[in-house]
Short mmCIF file of N, CA, C and O in Angstrom, two decimals:
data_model
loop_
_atom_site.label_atom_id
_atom_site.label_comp_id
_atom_site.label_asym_id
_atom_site.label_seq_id
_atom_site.Cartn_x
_atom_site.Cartn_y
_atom_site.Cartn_z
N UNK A 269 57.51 105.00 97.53
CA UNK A 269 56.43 105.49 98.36
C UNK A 269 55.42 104.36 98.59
O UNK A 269 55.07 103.62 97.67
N UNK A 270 55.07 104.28 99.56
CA UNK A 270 53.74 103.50 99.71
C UNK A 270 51.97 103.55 99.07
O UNK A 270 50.82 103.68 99.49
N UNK A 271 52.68 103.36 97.90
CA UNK A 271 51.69 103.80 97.42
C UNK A 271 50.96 102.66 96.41
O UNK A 271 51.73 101.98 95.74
N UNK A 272 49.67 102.46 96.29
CA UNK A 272 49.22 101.05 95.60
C UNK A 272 48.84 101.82 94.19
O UNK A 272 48.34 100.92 93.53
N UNK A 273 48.82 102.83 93.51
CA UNK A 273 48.58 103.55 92.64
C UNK A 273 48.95 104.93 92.66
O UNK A 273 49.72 105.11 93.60
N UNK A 274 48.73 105.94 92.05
CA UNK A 274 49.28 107.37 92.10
C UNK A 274 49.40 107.90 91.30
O UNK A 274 50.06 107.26 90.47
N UNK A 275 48.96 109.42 90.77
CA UNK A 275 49.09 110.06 89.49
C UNK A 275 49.04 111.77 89.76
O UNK A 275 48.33 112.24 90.65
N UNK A 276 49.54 112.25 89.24
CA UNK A 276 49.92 113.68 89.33
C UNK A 276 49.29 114.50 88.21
O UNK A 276 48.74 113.83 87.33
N UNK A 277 49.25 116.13 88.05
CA UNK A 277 49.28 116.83 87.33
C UNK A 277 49.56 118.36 87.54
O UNK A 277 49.08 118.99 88.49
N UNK A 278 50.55 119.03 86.37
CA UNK A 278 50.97 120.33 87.06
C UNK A 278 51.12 121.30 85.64
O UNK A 278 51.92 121.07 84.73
N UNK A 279 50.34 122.20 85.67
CA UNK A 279 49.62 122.49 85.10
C UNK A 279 50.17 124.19 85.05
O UNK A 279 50.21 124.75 86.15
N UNK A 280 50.54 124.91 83.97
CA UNK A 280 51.37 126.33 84.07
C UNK A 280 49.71 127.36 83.54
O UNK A 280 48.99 126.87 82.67
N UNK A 281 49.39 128.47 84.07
CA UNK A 281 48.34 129.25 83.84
C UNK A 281 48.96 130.67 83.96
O UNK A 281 49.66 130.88 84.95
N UNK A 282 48.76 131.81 82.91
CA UNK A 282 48.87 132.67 83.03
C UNK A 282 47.78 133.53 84.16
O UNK A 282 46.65 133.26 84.56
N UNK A 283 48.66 134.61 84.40
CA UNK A 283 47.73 135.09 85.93
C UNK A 283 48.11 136.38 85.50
O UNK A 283 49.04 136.49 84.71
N UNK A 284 47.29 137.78 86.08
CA UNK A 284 47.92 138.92 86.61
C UNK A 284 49.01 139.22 86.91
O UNK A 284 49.10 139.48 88.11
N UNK A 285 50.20 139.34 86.18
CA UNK A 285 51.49 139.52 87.09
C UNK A 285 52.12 138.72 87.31
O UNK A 285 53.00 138.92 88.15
N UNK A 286 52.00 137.39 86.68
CA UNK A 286 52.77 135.94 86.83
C UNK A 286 52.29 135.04 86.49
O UNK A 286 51.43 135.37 85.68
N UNK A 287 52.34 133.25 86.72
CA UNK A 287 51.72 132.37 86.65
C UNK A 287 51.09 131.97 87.66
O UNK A 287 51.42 132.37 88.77
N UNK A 288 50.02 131.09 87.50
CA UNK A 288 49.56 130.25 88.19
C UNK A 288 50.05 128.62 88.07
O UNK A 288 50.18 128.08 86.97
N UNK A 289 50.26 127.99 89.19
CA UNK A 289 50.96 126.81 88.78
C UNK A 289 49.93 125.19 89.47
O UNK A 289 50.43 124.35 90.22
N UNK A 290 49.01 125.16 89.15
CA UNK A 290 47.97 124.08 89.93
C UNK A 290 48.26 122.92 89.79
O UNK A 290 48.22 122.48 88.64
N UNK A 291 48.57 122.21 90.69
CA UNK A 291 49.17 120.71 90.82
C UNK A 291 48.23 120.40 91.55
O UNK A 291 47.75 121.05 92.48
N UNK A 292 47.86 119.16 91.06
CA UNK A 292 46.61 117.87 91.37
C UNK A 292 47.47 116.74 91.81
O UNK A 292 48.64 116.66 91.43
N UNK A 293 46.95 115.91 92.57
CA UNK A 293 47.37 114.77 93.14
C UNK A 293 46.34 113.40 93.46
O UNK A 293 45.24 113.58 93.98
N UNK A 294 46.62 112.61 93.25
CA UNK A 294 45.65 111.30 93.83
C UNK A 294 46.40 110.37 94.07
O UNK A 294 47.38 110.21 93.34
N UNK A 295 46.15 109.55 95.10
CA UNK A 295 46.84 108.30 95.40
C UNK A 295 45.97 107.16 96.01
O UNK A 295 44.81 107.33 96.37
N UNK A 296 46.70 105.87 96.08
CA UNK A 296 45.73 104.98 96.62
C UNK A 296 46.97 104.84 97.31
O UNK A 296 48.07 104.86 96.76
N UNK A 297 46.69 104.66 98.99
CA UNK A 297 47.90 103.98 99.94
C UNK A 297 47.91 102.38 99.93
O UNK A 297 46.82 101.92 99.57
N UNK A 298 48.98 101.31 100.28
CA UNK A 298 48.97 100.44 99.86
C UNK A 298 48.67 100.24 101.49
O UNK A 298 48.95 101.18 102.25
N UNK A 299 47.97 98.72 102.14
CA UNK A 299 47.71 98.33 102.97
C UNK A 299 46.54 97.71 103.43
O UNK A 299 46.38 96.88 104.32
N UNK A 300 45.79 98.23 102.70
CA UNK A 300 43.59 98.03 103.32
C UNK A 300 43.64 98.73 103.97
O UNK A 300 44.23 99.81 103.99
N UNK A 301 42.99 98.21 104.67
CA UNK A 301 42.46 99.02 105.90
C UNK A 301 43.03 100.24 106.54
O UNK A 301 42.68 101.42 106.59
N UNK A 302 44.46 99.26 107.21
CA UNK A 302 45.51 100.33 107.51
C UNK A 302 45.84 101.55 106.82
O UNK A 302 46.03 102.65 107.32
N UNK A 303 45.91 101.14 105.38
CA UNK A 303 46.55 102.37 104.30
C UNK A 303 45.58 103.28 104.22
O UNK A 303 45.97 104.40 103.86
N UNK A 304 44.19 103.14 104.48
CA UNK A 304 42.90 104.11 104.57
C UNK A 304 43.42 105.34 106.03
O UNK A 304 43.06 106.52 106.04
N UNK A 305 44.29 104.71 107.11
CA UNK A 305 44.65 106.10 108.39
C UNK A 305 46.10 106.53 107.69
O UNK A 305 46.28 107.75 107.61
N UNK A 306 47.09 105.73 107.22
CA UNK A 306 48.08 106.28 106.64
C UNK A 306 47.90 107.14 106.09
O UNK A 306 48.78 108.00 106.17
N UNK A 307 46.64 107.47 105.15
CA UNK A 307 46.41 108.42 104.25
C UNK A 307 46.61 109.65 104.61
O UNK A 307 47.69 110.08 104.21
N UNK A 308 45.97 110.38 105.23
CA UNK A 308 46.02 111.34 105.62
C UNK A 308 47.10 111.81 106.09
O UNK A 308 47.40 113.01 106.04
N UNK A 309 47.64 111.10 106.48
CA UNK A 309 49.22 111.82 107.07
C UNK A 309 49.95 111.40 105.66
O UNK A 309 50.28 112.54 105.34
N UNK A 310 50.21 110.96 105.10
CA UNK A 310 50.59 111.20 103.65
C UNK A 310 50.57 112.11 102.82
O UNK A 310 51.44 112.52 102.05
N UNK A 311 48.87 112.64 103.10
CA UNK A 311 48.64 113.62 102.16
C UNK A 311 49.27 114.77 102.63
O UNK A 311 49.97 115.42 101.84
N UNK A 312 49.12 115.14 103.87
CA UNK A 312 50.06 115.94 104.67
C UNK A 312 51.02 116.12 104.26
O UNK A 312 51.20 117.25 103.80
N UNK A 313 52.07 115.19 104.21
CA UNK A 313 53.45 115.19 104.22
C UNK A 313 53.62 115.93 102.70
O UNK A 313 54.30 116.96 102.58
N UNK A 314 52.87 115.25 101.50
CA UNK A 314 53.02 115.10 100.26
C UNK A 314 52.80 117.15 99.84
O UNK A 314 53.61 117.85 99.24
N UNK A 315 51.43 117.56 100.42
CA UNK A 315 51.03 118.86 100.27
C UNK A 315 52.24 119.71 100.83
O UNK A 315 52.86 120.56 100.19
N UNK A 316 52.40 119.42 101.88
CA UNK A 316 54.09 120.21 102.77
C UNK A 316 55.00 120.42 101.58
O UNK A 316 55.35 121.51 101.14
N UNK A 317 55.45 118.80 100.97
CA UNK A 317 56.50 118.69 100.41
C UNK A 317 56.18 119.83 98.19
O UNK A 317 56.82 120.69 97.58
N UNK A 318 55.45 119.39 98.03
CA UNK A 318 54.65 120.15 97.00
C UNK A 318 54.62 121.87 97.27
O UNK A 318 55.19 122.65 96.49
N UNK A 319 54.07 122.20 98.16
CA UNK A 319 53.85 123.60 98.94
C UNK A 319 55.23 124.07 98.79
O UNK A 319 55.29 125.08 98.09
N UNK A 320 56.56 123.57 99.30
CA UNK A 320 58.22 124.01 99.37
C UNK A 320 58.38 124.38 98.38
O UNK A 320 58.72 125.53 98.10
N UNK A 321 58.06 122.91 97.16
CA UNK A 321 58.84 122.79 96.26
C UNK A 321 58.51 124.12 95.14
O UNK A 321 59.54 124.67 94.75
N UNK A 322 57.31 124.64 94.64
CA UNK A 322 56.59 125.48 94.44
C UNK A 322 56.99 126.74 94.86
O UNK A 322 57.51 127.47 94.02
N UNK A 323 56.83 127.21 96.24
CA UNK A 323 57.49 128.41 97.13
C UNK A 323 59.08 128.28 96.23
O UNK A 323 59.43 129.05 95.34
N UNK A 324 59.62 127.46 96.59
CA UNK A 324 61.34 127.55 96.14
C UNK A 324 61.50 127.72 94.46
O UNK A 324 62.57 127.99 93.90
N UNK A 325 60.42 127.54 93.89
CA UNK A 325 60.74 127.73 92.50
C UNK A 325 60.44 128.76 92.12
O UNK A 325 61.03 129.06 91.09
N UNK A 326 59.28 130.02 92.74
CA UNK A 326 58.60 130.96 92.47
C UNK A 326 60.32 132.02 92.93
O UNK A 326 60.90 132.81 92.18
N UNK A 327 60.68 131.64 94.33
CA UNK A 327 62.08 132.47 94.84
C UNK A 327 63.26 132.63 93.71
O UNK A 327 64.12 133.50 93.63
N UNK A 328 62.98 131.34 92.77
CA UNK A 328 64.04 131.23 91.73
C UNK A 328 64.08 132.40 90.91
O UNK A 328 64.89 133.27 90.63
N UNK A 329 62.86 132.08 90.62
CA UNK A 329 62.16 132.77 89.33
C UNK A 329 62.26 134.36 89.50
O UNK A 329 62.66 135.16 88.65
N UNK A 330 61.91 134.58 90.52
CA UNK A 330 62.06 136.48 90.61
C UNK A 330 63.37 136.41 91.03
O UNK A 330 63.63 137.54 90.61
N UNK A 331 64.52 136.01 91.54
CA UNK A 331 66.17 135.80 91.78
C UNK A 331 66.49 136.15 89.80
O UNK A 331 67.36 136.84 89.28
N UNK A 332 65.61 135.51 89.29
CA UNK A 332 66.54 135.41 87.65
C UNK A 332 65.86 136.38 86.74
O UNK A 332 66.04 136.40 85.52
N UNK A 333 64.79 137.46 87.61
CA UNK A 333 64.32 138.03 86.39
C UNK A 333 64.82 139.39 86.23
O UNK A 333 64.52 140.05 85.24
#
């Protein structure tokens, strides 16, 4: 990834009726200047891709219970 740094966290919380699952993100884009407009469409992409992955694991989860 284009990325000049980057760190995650995902985090399991009991909830009403299930979990809560809160994932944090930070990144530095690599480039200067440039990597400051990349960003945003990164973060985009990254939240999309996070958002699926999440949705598809929750589908698992009630499939196996």
């Amino acid at each position: 990834m284009p990325f000049k740094q980057a760190g995650s966290s995902l985090a399991l919380e009991p909830d009403s009726g299930g979990t809560l699952a809160p994932f944090d993100y930070r990144c530095v884009p690599r480039g200067g200047p440039v990597g400051r407009f990349t960003g945003p469409v990164i973060d985009r992409m990254l939240t999309a891709t996070f958002t699926d992955m999440l949705a598809a694991t929750e589908k698992a989860a009630l499939a196996n219970r």
